[in-house]
Coordinates of N, CA, C and O in Angstrom, one line a residue:
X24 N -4.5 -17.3 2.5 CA -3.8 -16.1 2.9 C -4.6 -14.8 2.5 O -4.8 -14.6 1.3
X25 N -4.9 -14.3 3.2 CA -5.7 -12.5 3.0 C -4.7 -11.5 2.4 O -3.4 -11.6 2.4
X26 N -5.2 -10.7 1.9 CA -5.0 -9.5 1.1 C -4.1 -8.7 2.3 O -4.5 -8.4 3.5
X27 N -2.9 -8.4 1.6 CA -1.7 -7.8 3.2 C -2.7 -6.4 3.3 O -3.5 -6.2 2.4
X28 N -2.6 -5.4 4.4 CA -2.5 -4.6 5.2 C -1.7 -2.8 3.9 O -0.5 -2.5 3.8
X29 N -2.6 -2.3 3.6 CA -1.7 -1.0 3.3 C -1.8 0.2 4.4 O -1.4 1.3 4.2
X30 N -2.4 -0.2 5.7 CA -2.2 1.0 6.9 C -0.9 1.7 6.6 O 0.2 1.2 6.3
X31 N -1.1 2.9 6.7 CA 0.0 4.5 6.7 C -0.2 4.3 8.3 O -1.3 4.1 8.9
X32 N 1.2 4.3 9.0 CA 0.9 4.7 10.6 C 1.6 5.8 10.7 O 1.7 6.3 11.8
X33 N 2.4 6.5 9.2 CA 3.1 8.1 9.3 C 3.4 8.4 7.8 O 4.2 7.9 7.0
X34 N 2.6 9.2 7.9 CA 3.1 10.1 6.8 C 4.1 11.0 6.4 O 4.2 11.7 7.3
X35 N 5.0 11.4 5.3 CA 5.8 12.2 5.9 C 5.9 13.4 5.8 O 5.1 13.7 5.0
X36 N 6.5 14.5 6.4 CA 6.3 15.3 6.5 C 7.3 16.2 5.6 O 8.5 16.0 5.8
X37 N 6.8 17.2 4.4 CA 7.3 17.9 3.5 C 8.0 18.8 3.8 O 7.4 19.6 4.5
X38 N 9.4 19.2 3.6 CA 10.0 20.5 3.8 C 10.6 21.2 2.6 O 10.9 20.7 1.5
X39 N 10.9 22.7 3.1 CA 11.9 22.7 1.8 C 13.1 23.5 2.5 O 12.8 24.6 2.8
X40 N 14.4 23.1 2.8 CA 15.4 23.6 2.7 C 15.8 25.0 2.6 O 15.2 25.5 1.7
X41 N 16.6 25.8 3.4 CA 16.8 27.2 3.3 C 17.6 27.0 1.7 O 17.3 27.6 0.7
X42 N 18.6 26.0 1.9 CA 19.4 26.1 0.8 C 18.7 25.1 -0.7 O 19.5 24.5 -1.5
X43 N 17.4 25.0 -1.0 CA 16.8 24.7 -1.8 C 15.9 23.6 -1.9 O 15.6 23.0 -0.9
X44 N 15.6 23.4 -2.9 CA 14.7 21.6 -3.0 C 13.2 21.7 -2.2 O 12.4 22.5 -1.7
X45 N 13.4 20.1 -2.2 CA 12.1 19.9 -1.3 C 12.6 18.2 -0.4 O 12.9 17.2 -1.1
X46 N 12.6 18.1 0.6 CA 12.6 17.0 1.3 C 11.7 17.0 2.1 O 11.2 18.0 2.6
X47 N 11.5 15.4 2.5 CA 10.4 14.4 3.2 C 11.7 14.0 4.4 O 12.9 14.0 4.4
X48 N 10.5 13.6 5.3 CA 10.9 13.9 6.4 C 10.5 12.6 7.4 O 9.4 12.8 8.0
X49 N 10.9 11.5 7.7 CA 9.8 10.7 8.1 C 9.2 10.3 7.2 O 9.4 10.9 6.1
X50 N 8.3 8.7 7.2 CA 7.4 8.3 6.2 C 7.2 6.7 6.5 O 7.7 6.0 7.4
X51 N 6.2 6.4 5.1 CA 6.7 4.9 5.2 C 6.4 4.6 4.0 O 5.6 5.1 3.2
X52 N 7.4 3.2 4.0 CA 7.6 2.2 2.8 C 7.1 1.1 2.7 O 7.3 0.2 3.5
X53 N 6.4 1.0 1.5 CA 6.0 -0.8 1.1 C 6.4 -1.6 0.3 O 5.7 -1.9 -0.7
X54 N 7.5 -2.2 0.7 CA 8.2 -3.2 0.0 C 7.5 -4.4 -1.0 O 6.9 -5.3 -0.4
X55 N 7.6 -4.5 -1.8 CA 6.6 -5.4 -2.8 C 7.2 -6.4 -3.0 O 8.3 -5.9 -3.3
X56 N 7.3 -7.4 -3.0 CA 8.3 -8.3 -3.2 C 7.4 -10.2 -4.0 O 6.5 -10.9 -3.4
X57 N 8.0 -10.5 -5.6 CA 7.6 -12.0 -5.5 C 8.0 -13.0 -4.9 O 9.0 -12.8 -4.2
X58 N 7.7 -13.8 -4.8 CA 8.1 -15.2 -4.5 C 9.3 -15.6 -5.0 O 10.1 -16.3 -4.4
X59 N 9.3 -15.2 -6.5 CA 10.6 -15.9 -7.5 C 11.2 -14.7 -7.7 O 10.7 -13.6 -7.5
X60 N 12.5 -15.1 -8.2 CA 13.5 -13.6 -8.1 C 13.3 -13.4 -9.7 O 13.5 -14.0 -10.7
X61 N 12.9 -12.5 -9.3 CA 12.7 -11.6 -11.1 C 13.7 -10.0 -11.1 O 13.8 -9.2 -10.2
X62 N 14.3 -10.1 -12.6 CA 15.5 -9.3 -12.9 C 14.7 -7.7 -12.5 O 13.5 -7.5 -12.8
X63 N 15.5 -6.7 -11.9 CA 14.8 -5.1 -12.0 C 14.3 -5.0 -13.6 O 13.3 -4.4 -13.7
X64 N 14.6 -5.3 -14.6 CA 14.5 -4.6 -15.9 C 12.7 -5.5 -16.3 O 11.7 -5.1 -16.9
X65 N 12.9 -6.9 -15.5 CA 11.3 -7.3 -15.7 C 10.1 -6.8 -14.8 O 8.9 -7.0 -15.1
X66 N 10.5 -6.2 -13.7 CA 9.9 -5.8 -12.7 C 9.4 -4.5 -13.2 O 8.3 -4.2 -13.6
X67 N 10.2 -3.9 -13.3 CA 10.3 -2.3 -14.1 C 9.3 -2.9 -15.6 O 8.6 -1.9 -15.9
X68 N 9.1 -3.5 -16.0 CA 8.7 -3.4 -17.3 C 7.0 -3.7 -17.0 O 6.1 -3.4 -17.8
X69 N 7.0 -4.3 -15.8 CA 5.6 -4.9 -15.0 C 5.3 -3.5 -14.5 O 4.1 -3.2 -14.7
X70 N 5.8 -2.9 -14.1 CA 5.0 -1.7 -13.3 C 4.8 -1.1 -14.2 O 3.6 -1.1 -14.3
X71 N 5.5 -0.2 -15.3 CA 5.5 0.4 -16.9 C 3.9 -0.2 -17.8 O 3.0 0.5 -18.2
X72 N 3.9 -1.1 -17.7 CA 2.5 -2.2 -18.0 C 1.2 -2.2 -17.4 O 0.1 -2.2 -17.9
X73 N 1.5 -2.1 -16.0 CA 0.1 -1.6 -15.0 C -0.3 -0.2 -15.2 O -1.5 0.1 -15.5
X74 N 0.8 1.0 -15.1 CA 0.4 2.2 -14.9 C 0.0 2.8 -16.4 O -0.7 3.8 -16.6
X75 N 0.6 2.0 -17.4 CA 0.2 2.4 -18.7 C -1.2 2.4 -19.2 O -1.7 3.2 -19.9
X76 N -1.9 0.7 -18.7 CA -3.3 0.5 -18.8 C -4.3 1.5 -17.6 O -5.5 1.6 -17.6
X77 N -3.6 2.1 -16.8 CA -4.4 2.7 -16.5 C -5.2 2.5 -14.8 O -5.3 1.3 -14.3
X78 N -5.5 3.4 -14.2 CA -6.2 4.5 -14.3 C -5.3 6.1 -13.8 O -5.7 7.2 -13.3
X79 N -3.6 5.5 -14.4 CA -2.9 6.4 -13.6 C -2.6 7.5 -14.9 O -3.0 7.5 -16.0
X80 N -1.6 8.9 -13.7 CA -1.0 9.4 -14.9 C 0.3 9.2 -14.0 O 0.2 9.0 -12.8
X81 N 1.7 9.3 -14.8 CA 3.4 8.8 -14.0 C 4.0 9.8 -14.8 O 3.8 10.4 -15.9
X82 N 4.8 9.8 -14.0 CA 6.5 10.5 -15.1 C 7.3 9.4 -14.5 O 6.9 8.6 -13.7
X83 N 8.7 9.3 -15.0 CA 9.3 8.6 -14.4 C 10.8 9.5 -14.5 O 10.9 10.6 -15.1
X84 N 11.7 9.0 -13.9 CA 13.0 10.1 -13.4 C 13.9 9.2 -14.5 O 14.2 8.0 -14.1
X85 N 14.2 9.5 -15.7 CA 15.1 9.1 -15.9 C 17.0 9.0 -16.1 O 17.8 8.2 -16.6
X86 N 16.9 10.3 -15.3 CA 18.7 10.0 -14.6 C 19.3 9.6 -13.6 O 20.4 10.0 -13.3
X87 N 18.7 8.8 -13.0 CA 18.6 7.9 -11.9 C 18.9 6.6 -12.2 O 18.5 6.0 -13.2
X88 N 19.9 5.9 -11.0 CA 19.9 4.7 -11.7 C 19.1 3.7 -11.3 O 19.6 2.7 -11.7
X89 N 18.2 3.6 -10.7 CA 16.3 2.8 -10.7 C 15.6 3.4 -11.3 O 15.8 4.6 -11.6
X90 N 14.3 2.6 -11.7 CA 13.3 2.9 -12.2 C 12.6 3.7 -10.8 O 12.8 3.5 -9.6
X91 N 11.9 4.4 -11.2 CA 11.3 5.6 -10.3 C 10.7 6.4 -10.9 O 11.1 7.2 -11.6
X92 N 9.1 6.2 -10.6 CA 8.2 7.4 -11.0 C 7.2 7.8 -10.1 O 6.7 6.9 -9.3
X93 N 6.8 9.0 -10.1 CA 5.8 10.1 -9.5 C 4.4 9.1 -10.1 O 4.4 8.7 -11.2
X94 N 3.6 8.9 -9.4 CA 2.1 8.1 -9.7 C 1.0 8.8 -8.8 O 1.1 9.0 -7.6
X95 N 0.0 9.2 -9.5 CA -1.2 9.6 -9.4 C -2.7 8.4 -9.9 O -2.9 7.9 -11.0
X96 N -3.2 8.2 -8.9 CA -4.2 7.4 -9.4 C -5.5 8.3 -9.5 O -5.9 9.0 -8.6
X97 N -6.1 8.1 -10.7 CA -6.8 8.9 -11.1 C -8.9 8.4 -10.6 O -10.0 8.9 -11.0
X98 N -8.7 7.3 -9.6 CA -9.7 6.6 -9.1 C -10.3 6.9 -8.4 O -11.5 7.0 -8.3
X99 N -8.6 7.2 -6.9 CA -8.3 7.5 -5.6 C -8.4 8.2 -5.6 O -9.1 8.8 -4.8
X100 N -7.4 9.1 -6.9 CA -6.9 10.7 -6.1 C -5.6 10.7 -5.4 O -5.1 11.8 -4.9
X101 N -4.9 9.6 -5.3 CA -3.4 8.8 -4.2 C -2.7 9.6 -4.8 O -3.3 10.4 -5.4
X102 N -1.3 9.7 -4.7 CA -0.3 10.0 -5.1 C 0.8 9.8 -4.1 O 0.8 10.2 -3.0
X103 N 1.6 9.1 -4.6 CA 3.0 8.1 -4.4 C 4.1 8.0 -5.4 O 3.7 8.2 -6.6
X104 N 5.4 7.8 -5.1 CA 6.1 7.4 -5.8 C 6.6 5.7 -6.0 O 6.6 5.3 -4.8
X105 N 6.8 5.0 -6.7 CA 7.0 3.5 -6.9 C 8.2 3.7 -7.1 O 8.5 4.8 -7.4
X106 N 9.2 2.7 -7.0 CA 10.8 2.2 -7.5 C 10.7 1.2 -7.2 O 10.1 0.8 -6.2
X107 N 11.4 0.4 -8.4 CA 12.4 -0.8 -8.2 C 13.4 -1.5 -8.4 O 13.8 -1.7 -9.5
X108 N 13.9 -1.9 -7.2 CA 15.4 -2.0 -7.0 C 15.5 -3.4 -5.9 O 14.7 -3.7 -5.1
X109 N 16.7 -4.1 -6.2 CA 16.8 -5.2 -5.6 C 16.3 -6.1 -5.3 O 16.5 -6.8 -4.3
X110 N 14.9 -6.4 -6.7 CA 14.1 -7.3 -6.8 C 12.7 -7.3 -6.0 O 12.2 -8.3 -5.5
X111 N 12.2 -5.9 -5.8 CA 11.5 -5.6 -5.0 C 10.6 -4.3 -5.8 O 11.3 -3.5 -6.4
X112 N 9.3 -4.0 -5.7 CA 8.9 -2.7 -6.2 C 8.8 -2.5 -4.8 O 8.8 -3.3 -3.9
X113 N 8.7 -0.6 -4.9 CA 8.8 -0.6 -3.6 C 7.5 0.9 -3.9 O 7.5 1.7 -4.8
X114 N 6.6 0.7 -2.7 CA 5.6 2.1 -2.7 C 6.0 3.2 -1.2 O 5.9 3.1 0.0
X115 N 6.6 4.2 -2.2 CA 6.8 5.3 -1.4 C 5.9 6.3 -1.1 O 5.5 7.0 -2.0
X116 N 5.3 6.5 0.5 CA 4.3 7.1 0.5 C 5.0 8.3 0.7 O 6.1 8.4 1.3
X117 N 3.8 9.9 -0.1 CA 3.5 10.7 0.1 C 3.0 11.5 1.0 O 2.7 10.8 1.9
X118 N 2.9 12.7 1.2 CA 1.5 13.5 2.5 C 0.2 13.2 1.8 O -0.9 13.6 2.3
X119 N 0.1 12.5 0.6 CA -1.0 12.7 0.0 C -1.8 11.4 -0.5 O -2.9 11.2 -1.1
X120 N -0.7 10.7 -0.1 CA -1.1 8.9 -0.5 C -2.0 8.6 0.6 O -2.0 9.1 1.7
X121 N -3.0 7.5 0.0 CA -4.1 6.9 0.6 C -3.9 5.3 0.4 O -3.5 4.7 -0.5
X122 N -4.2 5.1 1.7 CA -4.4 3.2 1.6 C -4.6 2.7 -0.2 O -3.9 2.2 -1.0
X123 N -6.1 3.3 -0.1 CA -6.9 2.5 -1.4 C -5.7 2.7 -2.6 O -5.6 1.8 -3.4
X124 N -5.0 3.8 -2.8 CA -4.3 3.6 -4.2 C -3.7 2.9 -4.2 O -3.8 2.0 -5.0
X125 N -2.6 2.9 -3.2 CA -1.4 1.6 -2.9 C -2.4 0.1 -3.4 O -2.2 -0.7 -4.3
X126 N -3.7 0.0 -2.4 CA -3.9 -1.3 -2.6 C -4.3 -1.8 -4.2 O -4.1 -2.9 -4.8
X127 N -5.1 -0.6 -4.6 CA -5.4 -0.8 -6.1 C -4.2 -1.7 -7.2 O -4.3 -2.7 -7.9
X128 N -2.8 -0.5 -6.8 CA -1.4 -1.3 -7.9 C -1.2 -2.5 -7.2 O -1.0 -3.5 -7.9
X129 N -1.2 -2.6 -6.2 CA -0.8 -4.2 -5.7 C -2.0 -5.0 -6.1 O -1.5 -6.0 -6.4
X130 N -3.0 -5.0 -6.3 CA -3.5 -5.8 -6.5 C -3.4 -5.7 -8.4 O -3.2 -6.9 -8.8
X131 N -3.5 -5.1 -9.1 CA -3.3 -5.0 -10.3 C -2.0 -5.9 -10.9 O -2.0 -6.9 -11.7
X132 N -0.7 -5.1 -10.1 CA 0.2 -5.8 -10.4 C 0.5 -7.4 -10.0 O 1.6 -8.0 -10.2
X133 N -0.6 -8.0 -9.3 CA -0.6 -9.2 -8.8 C -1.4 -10.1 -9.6 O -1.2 -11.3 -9.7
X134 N -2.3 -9.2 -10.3 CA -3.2 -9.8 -11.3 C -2.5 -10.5 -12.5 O -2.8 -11.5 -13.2
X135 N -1.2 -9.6 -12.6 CA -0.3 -9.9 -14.3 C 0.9 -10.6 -14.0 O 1.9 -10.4 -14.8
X136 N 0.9 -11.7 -12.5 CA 1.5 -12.7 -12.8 C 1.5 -13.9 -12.5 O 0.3 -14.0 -12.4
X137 N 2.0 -15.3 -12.1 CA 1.6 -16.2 -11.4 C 2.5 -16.3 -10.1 O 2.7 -17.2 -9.2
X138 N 3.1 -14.9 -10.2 CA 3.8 -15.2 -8.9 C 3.4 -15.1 -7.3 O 2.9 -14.0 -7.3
X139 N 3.3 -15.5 -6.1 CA 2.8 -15.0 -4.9 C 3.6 -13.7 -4.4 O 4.8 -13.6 -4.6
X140 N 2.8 -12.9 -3.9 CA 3.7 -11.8 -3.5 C 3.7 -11.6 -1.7 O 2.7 -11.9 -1.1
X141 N 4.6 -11.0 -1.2 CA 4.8 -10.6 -0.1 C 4.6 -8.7 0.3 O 4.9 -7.9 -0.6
X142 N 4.3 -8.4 1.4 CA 4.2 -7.1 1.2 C 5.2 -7.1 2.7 O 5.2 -8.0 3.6
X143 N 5.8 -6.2 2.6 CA 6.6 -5.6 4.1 C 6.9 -4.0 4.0 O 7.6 -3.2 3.2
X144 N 6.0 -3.8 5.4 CA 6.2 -2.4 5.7 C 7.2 -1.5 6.6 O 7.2 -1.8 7.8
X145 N 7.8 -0.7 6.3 CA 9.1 0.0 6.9 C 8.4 1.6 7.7 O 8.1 2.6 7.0
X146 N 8.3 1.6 8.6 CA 8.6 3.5 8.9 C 9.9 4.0 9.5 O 10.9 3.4 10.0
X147 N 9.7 5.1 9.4 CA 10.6 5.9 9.6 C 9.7 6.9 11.1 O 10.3 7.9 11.6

């Protein structure tokens, strides 16, 4: 089995609200998913693990009830957000995210387990 596919076929598009903030508009999603069902708190602790060794810098949201953080790869230049939730990490693209970073953490985070992984992609 070959290495999945990170094609963007839409980006989304940034707005900001008369009445405040900033929202996205459109986009797409990459569902990360193992083979074996692993708890959010171990999944979360796997992504926490990858981005810490590096080559990223992250924040993460913590009043939220998922794990969720802002990611910059410092390789690429990418920038995306990750979460995970319902046994799934999930890569939220950016206007600013590129194939190569997504594929970089998938492949990293694939490296630190024996699990097989699936990838499925969502647009909007």
């Amino acid at each position: 089995m070959g290495e999945p596919s990170f094609a963007i076929p839409v980006h989304p598009t940034r707005t900001y609200p008369y009445s405040g903030g900033l929202k996205y508009e459109g986009g797409t999603l990459f569902r990360v998913c193992p083979d074996e069902d692993h708890p959010t708190d171990e999944l979360a602790s796997l992504v926490e693990t990858v981005l810490e060794a590096g080559p990223y810098r992250y924040g993460d949201f913590v009043s939220l009830p998922m794990p969720l953080y802002l990611v910059r790869d410092d390789e690429t230049g990418d920038v995306f957000r990750v979460s995970v939730r319902d046994g799934a990490i999930r890569f939220h693209v950016l206007p600013e995210t590129g194939a190569p970073g997504l594929q970089a953490l998938y492949g990293r985070l694939t490296e630190r387990t024996e699990s097989d992984w699936c990838v499925e992609r969502e647009t909007e």
